[in-house]
CSV table of C-alpha atoms and ligand atoms in Angstrom, one decimal:
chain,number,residue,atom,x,y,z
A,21,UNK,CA,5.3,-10.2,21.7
A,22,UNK,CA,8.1,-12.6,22.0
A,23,UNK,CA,11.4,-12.3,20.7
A,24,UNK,CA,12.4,-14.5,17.9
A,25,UNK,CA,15.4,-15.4,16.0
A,26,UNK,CA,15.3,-14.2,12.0
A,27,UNK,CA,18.6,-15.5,11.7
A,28,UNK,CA,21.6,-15.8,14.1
A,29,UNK,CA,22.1,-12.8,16.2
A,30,UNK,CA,19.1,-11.0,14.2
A,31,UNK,CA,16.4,-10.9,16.2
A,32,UNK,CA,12.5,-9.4,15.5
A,33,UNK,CA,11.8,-7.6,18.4
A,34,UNK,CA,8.4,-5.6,17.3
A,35,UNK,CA,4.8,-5.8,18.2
A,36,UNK,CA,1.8,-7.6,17.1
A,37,UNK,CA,-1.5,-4.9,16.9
A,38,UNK,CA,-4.2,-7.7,16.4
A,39,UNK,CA,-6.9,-5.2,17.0
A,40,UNK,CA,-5.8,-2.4,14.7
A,41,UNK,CA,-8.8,-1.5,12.0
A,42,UNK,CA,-7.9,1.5,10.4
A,43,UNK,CA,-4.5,3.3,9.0
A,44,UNK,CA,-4.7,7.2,8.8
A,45,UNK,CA,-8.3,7.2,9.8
A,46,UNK,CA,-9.2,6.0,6.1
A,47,UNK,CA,-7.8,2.9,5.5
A,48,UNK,CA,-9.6,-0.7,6.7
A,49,UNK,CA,-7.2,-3.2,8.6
A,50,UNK,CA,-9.5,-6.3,8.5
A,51,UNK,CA,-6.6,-8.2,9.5
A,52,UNK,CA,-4.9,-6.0,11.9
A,53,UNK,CA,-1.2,-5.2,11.8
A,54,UNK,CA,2.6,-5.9,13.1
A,55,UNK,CA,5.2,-2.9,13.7
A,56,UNK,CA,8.4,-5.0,13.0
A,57,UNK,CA,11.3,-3.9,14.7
A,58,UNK,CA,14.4,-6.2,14.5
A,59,UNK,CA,17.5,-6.1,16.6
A,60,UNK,CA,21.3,-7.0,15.0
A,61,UNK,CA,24.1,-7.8,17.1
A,62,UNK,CA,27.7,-7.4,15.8
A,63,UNK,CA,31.0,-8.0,17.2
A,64,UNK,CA,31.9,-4.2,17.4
A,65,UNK,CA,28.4,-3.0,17.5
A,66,UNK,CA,24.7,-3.7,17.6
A,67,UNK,CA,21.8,-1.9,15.6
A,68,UNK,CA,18.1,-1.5,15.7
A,69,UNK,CA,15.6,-1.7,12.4
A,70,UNK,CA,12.6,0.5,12.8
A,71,UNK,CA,10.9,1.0,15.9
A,72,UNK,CA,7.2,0.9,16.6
A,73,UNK,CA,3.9,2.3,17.4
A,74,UNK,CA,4.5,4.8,20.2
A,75,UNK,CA,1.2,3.3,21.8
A,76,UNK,CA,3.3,-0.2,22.2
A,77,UNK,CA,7.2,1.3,22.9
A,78,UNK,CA,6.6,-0.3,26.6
A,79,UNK,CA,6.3,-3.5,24.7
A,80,UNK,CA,9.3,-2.7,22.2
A,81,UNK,CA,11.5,-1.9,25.0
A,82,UNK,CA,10.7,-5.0,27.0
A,83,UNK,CA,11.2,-6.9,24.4
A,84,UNK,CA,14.9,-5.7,24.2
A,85,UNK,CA,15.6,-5.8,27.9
A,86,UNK,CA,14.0,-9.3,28.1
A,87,UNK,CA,17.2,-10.2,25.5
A,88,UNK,CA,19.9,-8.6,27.9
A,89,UNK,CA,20.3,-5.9,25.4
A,90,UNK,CA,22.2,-3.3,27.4
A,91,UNK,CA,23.7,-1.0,24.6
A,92,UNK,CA,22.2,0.2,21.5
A,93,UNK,CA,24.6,1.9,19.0
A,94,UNK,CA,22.8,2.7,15.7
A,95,UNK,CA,19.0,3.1,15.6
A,96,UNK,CA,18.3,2.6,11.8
A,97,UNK,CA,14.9,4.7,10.7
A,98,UNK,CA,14.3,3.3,7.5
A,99,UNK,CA,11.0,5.8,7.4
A,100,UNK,CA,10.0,8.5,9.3
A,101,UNK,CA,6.2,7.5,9.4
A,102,UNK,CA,5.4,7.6,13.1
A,103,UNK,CA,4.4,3.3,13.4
A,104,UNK,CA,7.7,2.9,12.5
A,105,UNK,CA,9.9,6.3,13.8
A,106,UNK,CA,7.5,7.0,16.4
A,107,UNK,CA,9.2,5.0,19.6
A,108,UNK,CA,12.3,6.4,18.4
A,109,UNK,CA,12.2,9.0,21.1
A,110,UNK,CA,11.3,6.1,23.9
A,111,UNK,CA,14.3,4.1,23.0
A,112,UNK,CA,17.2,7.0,23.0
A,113,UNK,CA,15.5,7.3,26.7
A,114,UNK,CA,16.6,3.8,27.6
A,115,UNK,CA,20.0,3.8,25.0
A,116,UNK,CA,20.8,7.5,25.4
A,117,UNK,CA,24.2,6.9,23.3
A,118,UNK,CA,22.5,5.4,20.5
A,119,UNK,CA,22.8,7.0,17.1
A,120,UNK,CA,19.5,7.7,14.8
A,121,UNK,CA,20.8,6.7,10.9
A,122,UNK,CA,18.3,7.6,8.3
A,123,UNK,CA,18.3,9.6,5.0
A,124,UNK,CA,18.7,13.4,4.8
A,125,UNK,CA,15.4,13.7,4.4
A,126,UNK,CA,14.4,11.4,7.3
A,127,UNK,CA,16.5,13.4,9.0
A,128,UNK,CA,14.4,16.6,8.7
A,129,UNK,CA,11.2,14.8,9.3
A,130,UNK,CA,12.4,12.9,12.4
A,131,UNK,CA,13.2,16.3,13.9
A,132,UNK,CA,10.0,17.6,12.9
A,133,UNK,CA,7.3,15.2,13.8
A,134,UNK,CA,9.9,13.7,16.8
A,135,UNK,CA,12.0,16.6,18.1
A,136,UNK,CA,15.5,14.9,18.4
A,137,UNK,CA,18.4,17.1,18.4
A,138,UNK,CA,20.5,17.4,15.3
A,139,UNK,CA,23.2,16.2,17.0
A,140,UNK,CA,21.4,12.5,17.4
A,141,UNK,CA,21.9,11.9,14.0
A,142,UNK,CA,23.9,10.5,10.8
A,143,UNK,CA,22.7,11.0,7.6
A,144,UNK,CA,23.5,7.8,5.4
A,145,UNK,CA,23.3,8.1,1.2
A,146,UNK,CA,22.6,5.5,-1.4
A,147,UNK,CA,24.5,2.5,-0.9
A,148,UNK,CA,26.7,3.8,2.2
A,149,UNK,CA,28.0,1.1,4.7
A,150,UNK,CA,28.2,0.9,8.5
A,151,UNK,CA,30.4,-1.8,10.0
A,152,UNK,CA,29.0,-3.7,12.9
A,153,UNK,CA,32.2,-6.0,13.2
A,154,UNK,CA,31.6,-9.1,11.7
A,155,UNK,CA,28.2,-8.1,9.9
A,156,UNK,CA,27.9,-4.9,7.3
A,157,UNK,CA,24.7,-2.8,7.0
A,158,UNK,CA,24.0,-1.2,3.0
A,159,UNK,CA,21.9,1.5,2.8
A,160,UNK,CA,19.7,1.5,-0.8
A,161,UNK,CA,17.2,4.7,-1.8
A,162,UNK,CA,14.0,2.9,-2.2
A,163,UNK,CA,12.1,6.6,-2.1
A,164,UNK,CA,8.4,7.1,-2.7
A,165,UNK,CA,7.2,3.5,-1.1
A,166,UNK,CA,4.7,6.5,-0.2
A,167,UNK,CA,7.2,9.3,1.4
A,168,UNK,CA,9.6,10.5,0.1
A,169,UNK,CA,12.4,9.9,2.4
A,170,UNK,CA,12.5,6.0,2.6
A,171,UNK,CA,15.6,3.9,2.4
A,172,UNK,CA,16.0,0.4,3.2
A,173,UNK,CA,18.8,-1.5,4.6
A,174,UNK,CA,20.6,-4.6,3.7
A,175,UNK,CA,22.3,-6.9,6.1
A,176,UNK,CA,25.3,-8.2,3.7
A,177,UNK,CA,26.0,-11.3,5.4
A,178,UNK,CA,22.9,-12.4,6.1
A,179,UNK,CA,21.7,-11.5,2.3
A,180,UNK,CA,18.6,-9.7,4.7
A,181,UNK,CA,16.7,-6.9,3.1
A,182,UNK,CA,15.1,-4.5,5.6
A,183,UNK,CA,11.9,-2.7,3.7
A,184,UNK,CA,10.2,-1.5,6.0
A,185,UNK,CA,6.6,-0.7,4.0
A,186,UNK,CA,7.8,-1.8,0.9
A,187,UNK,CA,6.8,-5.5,0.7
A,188,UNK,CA,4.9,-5.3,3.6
A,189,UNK,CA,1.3,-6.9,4.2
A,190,UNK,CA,-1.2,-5.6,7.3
A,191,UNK,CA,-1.4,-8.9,8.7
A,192,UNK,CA,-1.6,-9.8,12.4
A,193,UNK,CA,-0.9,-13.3,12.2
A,194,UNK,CA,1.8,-15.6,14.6
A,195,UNK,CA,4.1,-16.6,11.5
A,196,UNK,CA,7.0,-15.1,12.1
A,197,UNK,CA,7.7,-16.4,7.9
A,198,UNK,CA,5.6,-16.2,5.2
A,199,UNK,CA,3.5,-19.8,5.7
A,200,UNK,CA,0.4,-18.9,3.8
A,201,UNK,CA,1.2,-17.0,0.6
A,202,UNK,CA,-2.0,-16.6,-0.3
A,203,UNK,CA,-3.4,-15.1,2.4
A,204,UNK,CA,-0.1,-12.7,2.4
A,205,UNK,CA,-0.5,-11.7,-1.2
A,206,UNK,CA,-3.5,-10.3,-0.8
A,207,UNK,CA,-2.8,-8.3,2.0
A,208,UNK,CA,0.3,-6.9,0.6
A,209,UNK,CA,-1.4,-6.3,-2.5
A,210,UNK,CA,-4.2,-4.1,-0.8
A,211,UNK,CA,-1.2,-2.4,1.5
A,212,UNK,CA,0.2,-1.9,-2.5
A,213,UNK,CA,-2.9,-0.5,-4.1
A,214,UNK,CA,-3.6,1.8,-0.9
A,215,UNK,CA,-0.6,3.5,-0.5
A,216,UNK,CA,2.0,2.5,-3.0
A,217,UNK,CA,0.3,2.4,-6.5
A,218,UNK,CA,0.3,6.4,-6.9
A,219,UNK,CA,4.2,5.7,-6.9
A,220,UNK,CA,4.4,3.0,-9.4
A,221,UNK,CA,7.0,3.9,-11.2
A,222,UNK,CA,9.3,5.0,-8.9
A,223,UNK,CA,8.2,1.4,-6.9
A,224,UNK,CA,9.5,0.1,-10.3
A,225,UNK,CA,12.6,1.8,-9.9
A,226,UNK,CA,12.9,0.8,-6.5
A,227,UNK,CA,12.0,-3.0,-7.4
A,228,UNK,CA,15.6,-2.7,-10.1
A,229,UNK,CA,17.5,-1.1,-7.2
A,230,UNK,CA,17.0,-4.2,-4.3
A,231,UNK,CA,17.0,-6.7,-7.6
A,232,UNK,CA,20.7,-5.7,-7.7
A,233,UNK,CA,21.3,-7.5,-4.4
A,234,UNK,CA,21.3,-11.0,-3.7
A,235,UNK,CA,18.5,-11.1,-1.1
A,236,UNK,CA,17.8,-14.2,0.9
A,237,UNK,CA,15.3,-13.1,3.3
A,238,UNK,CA,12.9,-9.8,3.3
A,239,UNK,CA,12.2,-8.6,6.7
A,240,UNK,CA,9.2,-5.5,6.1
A,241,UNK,CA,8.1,-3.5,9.2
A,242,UNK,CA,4.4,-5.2,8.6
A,243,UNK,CA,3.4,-8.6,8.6
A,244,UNK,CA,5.6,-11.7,8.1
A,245,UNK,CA,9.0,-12.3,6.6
A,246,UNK,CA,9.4,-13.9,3.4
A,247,UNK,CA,12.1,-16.5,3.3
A,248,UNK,CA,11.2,-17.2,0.0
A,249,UNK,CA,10.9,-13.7,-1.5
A,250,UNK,CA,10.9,-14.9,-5.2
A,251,UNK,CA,6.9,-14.5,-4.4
A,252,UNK,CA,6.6,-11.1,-3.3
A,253,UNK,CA,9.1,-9.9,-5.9
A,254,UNK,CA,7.1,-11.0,-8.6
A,255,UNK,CA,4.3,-10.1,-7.4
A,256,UNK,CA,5.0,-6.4,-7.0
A,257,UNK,CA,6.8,-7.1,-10.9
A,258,UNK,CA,3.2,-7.7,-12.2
A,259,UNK,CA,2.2,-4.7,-10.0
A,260,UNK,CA,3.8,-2.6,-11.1
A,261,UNK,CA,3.8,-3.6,-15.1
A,262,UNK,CA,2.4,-1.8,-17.2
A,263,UNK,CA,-0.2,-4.6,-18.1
A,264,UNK,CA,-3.6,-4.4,-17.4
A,265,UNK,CA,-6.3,-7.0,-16.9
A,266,UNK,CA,-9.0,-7.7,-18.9
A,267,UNK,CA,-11.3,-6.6,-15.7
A,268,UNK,CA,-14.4,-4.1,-15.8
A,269,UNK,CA,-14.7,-2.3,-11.8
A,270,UNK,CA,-17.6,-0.7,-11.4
A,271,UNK,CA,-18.1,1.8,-8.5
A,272,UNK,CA,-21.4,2.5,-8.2
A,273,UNK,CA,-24.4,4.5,-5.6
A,274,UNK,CA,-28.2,4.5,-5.7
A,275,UNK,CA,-30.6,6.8,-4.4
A,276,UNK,CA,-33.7,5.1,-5.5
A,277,UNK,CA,-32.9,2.2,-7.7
A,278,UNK,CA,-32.8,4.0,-10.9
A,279,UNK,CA,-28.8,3.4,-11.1
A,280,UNK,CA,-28.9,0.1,-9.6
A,281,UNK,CA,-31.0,-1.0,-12.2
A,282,UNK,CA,-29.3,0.0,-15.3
A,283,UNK,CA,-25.7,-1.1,-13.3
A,284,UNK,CA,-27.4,-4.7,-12.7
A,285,UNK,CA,-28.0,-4.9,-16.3
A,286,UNK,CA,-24.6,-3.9,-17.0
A,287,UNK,CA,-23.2,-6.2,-15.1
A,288,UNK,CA,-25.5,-9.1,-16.4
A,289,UNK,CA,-24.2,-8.0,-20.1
A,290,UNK,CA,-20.9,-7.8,-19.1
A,291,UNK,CA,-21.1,-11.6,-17.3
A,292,UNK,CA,-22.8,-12.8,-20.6
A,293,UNK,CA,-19.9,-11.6,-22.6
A,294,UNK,CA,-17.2,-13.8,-20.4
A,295,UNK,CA,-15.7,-10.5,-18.9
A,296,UNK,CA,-14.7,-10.4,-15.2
A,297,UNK,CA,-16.4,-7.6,-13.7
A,298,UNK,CA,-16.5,-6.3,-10.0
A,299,UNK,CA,-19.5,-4.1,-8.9
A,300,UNK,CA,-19.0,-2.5,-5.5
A,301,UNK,CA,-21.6,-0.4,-4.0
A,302,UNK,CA,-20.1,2.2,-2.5
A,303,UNK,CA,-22.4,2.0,0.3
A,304,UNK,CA,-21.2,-1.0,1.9
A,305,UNK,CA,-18.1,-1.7,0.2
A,306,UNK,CA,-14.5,-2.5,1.3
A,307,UNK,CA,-11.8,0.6,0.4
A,308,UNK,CA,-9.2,-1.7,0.4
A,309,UNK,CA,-11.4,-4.2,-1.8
A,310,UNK,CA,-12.0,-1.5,-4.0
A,311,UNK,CA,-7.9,-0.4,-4.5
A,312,UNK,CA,-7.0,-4.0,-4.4
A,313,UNK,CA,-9.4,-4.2,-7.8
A,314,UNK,CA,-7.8,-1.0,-9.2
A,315,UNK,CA,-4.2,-2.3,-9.4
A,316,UNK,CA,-5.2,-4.9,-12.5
A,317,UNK,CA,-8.5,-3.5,-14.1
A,318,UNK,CA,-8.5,-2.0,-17.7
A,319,UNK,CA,-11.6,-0.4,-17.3
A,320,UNK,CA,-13.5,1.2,-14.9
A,321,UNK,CA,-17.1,2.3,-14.9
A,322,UNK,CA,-18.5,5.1,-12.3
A,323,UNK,CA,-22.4,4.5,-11.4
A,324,UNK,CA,-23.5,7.6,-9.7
A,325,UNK,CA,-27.4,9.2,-10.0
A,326,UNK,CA,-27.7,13.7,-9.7
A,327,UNK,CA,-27.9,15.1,-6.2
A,328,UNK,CA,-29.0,18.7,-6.9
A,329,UNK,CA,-27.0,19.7,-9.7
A,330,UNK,CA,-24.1,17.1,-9.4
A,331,UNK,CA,-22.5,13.5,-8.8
A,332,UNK,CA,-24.1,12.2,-5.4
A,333,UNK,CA,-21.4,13.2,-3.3
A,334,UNK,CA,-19.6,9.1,-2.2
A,335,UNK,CA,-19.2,9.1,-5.5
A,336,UNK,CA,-17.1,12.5,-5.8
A,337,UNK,CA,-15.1,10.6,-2.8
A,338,UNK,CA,-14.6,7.1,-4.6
A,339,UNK,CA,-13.3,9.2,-7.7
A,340,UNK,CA,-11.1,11.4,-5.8
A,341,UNK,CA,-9.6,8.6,-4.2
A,342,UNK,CA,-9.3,6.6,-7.3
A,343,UNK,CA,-7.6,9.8,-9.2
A,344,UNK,CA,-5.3,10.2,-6.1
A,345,UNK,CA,-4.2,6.2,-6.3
A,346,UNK,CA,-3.8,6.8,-10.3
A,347,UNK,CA,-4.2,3.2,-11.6
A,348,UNK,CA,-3.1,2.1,-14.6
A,349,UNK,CA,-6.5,2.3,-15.8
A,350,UNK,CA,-6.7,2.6,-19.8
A,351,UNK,CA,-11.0,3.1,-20.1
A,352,UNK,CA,-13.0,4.6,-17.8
A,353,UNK,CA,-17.0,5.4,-18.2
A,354,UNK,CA,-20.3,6.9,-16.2
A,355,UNK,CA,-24.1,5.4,-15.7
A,356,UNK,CA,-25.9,7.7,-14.3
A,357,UNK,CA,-29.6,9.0,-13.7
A,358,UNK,CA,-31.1,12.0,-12.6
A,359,UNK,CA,-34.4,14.2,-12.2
A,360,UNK,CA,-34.0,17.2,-13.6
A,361,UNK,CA,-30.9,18.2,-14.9
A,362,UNK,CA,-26.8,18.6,-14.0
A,363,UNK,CA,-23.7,17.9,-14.5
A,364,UNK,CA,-22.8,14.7,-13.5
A,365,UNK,CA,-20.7,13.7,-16.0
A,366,UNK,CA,-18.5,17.1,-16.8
A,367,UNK,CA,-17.9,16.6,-12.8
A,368,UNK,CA,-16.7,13.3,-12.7
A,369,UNK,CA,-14.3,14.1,-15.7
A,370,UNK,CA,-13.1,16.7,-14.0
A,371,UNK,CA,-11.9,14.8,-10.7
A,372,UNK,CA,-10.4,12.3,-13.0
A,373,UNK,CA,-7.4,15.2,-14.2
A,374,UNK,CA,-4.8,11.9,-13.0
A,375,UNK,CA,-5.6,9.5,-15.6
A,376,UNK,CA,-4.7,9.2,-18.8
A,377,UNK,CA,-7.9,7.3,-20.1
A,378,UNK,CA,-10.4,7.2,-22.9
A,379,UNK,CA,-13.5,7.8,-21.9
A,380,UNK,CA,-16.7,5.9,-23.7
A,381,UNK,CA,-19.4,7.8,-23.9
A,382,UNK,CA,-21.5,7.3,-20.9
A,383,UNK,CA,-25.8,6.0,-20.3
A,384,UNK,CA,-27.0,8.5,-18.3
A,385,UNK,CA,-31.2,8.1,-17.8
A,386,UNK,CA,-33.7,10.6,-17.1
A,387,UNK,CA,-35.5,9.1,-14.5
A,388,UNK,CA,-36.0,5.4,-15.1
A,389,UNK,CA,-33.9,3.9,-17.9
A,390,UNK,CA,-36.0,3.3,-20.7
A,391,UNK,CA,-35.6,1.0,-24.1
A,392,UNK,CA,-33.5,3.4,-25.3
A,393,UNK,CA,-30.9,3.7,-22.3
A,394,UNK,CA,-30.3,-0.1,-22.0
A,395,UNK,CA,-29.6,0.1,-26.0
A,396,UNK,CA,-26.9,2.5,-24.9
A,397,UNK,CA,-25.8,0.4,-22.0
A,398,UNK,CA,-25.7,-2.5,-24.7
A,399,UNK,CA,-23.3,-0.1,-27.0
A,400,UNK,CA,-21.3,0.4,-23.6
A,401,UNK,CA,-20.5,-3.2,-23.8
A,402,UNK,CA,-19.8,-4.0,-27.6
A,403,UNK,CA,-17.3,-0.7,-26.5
A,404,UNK,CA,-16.0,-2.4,-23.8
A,405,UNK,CA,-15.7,-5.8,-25.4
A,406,UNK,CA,-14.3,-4.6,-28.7
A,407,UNK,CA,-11.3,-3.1,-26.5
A,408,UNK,CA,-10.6,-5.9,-24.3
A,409,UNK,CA,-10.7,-8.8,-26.8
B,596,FEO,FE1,4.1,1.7,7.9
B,596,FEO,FE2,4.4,4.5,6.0
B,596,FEO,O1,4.3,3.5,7.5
């Protein structure tokens, strides 16, 4: 990718993956993803932010000899997660003298999953400084923006806050700034709801800690930069609130139509009653979708028929994933069929150990829902309504 100015003598020197579709064999990139990497140049000395997919370090390091650089003196690993840390290696190759700065426990992972010698390090604390001459790097604990080792770095005379993952949207795109916000909120809301919202509070934490600092500009290691990061601030603010939307989600499967059915009713009830609902059919759906939807909702519903003597088994995987995310979900419910018997519903409840919800008491059918099933789905919604209104 080329090299472009941020501001003067910051440069973003990373990679563009355009045809990335999936993070940690799990999660969906529809929109493919950048490995920023930005380069600083000081009077005294000159720094590097993050580094980059090893599969691109070729394109990394090009990128920096194509701009003349010839020394590197601090490599800054703001996280140790290999898109980011993972050229680290590559580069001390090229800049043998460079020193790797990161957090004591970036420290110990970088050794770990990079094998650098001790001696390649400094370990930086909460707001320690390096001088680079004329421009000052702050290092700020912003822990937990999914490991737990993850600082990010302030350039104090540009007002520049380096966040690496924090802020950041999977987003191929050419803008180097944020030019369509709305297109950029909802990819850094589904990078938020896929790897961030199991943190929320300590995000919350996090979001006081960088609110102490007078940022201009917030450079992430994904997607663009926002020059006006008013927007991405409050978004994560409403994030991470403890508010919740007057939304119904409903994850649902169908082996032969007996679920669907009473689910399509549901929803139907649910529309009639002016309350925003999102089915996804776990079949065909979205994760990302699906997390994106779980940051907001008040209530979620599971729709799941018996396989043998339990929950059909995508939907022991869409509740295990939506424990391990722990939304602020307040209500969460079952519809359900099955043949003969089991235990659908003790099962669920017991994935769902994360959440502190109420659970209404779920429809589950025998067979084909009957008169007296959609009565109980009907009772599911007065439920429903009565808590949202
Ligand atoms: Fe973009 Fe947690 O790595």
């Amino acid at each position: 990718m080329t090299v472009r100015k941020v501001k003067k003598d910051v440069y973003s020197v990373g990679v563009i993956d355009w045809d990335r579709r999936l993070f940690d064999q799990l999660i969906p990139l529809p929109d493919g993803t950048s490995y920023n990497s930005y380069f600083i140049k000081g009077t005294t000395k000159n720094a590097l932010i993050d580094t980059v997919e090893p599969e691109f370090a070729d394109e990394l390091i090009k990128n920096l000899q194509d701009s003349n650089v010839t020394n590197i003196d601090y490599i800054i690993s703001n996280h140790a997660e290999q898109d980011h840390s993972g050229s680290i290696s590559h580069i001390l190759d090229i800049y043998p003298t460079a020193t790797v700065i990161t957090s004591e426990k970036g420290k110990d992972m970088l050794m770990n999953l990079l094998e650098i010698d001790e001696d390649k390090f400094k370990v930086v604390g909460h707001q320690d400084k390096v001088s680079l001459g004329n421009k000052t790097l702050e290092f700020i604990d912003t822990p937990w923006v999914h490991w737990p080792e993850t600082i990010s770095t302030f350039l104090k005379e540009d007002n520049i806050l380096f966040s690496c993952d924090f802020f950041g949207s999977h987003l191929a795109t050419s803008d180097l700034f944020v030019d369509n916000e709305s297109e950029v909120y909802r990819a850094a809301k589904r990078y938020y709801a896929e790897i961030m919202m199991p943190f929320r509070k300590i995000i919350k934490s996090n979001l006081v800690k960088v609110n102490n600092y007078d940022i201009d500009i917030i450079a992430p290691s994904h997607g663009p930069i926002y020059d006006e990061p008013d927007f991405i601030l409050d978004a994560y603010e409403e994030w991470t609130s403890d508010e919740v939307k007057p939304e119904v989600v409903i994850p649902y499967v169908s082996m032969h139509g007996s679920t669907e059915e009473m689910i399509n009713y549901f929803v139907e009830k649910l529309i009639e009653k002016n309350i925003k609902v999102k089915p996804f059919n776990m079949v065909k759906m979205d994760l990302g979708e699906l997390a994106i939807s779980l940051v907001d909702a008040s209530t979620v519903v599971l729709g799941s028929p018996t396989v043998l003597t339990g929950p059909h088994p995508l939907a022991v995987y869409v509740t295990y994933l939506a424990n391990a995310l722990r939304p602020k979900t307040k209500y969460v419910s079952i519809i359900g069929s099955y043949g003969w018997a089991g235990n659908l519903i003790e099962d669920i409840v017991e994935i769902l150990d994360n959440l502190d919800v109420e659970l209404l008491d779920p429809v589950v059918s025998k067979g084909t829902a009957n008169k007296e099933d959609y009565n109980e789905i009907d009772r599911l919604v007065e439920e429903i309504e009565k808590r949202l209104k």
